[in-house]
Coordinates of C-alpha atoms in Angstrom, one line a residue:
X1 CA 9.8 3.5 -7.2
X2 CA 12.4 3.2 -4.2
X3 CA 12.9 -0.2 -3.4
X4 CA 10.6 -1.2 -1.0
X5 CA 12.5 -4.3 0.6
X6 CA 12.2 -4.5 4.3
X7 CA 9.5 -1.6 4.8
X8 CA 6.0 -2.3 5.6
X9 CA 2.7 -1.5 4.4
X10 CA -0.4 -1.5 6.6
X11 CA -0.1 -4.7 8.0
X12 CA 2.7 -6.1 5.7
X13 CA 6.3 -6.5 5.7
X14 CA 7.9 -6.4 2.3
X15 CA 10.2 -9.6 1.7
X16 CA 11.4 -9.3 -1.8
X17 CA 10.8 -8.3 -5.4
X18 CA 8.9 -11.1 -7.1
X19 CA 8.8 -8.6 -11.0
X20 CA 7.5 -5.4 -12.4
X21 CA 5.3 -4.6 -15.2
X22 CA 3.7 -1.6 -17.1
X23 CA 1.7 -0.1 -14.1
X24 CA 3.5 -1.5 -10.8
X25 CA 5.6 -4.1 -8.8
X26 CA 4.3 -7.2 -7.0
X27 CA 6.4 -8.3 -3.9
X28 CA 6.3 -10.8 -1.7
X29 CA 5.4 -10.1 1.8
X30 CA 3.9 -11.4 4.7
X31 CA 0.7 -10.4 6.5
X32 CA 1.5 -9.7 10.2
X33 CA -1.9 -9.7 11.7
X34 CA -3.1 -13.0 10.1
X35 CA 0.6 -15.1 10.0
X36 CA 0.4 -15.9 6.1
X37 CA 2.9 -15.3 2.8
X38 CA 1.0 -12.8 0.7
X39 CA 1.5 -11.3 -2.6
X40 CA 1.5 -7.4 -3.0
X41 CA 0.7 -5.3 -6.3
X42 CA 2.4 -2.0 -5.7
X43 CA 1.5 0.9 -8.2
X44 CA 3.7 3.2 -9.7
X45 CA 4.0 6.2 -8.3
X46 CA 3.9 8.1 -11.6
X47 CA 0.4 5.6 -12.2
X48 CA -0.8 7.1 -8.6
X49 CA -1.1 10.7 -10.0
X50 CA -3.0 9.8 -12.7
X51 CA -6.9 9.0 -11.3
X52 CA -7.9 7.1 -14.3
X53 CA -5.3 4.8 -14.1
X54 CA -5.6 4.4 -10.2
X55 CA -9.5 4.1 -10.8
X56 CA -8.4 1.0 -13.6
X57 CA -6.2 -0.3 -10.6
X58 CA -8.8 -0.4 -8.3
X59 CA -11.1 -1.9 -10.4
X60 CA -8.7 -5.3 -11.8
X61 CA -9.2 -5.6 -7.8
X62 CA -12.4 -5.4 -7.3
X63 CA -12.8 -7.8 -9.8
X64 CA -9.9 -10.1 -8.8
X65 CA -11.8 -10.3 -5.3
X66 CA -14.8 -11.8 -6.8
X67 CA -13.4 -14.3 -8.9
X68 CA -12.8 -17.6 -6.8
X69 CA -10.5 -20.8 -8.5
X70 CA -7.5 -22.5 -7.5
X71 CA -5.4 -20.5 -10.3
X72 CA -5.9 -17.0 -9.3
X73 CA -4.5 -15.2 -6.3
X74 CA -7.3 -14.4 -3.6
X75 CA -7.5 -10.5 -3.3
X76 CA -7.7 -9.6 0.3
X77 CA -7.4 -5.6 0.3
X78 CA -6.9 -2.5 -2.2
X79 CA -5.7 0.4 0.2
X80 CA -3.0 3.5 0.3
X81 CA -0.3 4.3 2.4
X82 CA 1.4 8.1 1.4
X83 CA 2.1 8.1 -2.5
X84 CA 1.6 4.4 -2.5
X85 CA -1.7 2.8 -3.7
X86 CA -1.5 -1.3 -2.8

C-alpha cells in the first residue's frame, strides 16, 4: 500500500500513519464535511481482491457501528474509493 499521507478519501484528508496490522492500516484523518479528527481502517490492497475477506471487513463494521460504549471507536462509514475499501 502506497503511503497514503496527505491524500484524501471521500470526505477525509489523511494526516498520518497511526499502525498496520494483518488485513490493513488505520490513519488518522480528519472529516472535512463535519470538522472532526477521525480514525480510518484502510484495507490492503491485496485483502481488496479477495471478496471473502472484503465481505469479513465489511462485516467487523457493520458490527462496530452497532456497538455503542465509551471504549470503542464510533463507526461512521464503510465505503470504496478505486482499489481502496475504507
Amino acid at each position: 500500500m502506497n503511503n497514503l499521507v496527505g491524500q484524501t478519501l471521500g470526505n477525509y484528508r489523511i494526516e498520518s500513519l497511526l499502525g498496520k496490522g494483518g488485513m490493513g492500516a488505520v490513519y488518522r484523518g480528519y472529516d472535512t464535511n463535519l470538522r472532526r479528527s477521525v480514525a480510518i481502517k484502510v484495507m490492503l490492497p491485496g485483502i481488496f481482491d479477495r471478496r471473502d475477506l472484503r465481505e469479513r471487513f465489511q462485516q467487523e463494521g457493520v458490527a462496530a457501528a452497532r456497538l455503542n460504549h465509551p471504549g470503542i471507536v464510533k463507526v461512521y462509514a464503510a465505503e470504496s474509493q478505486g482499489d481502496l475499501f475504507y
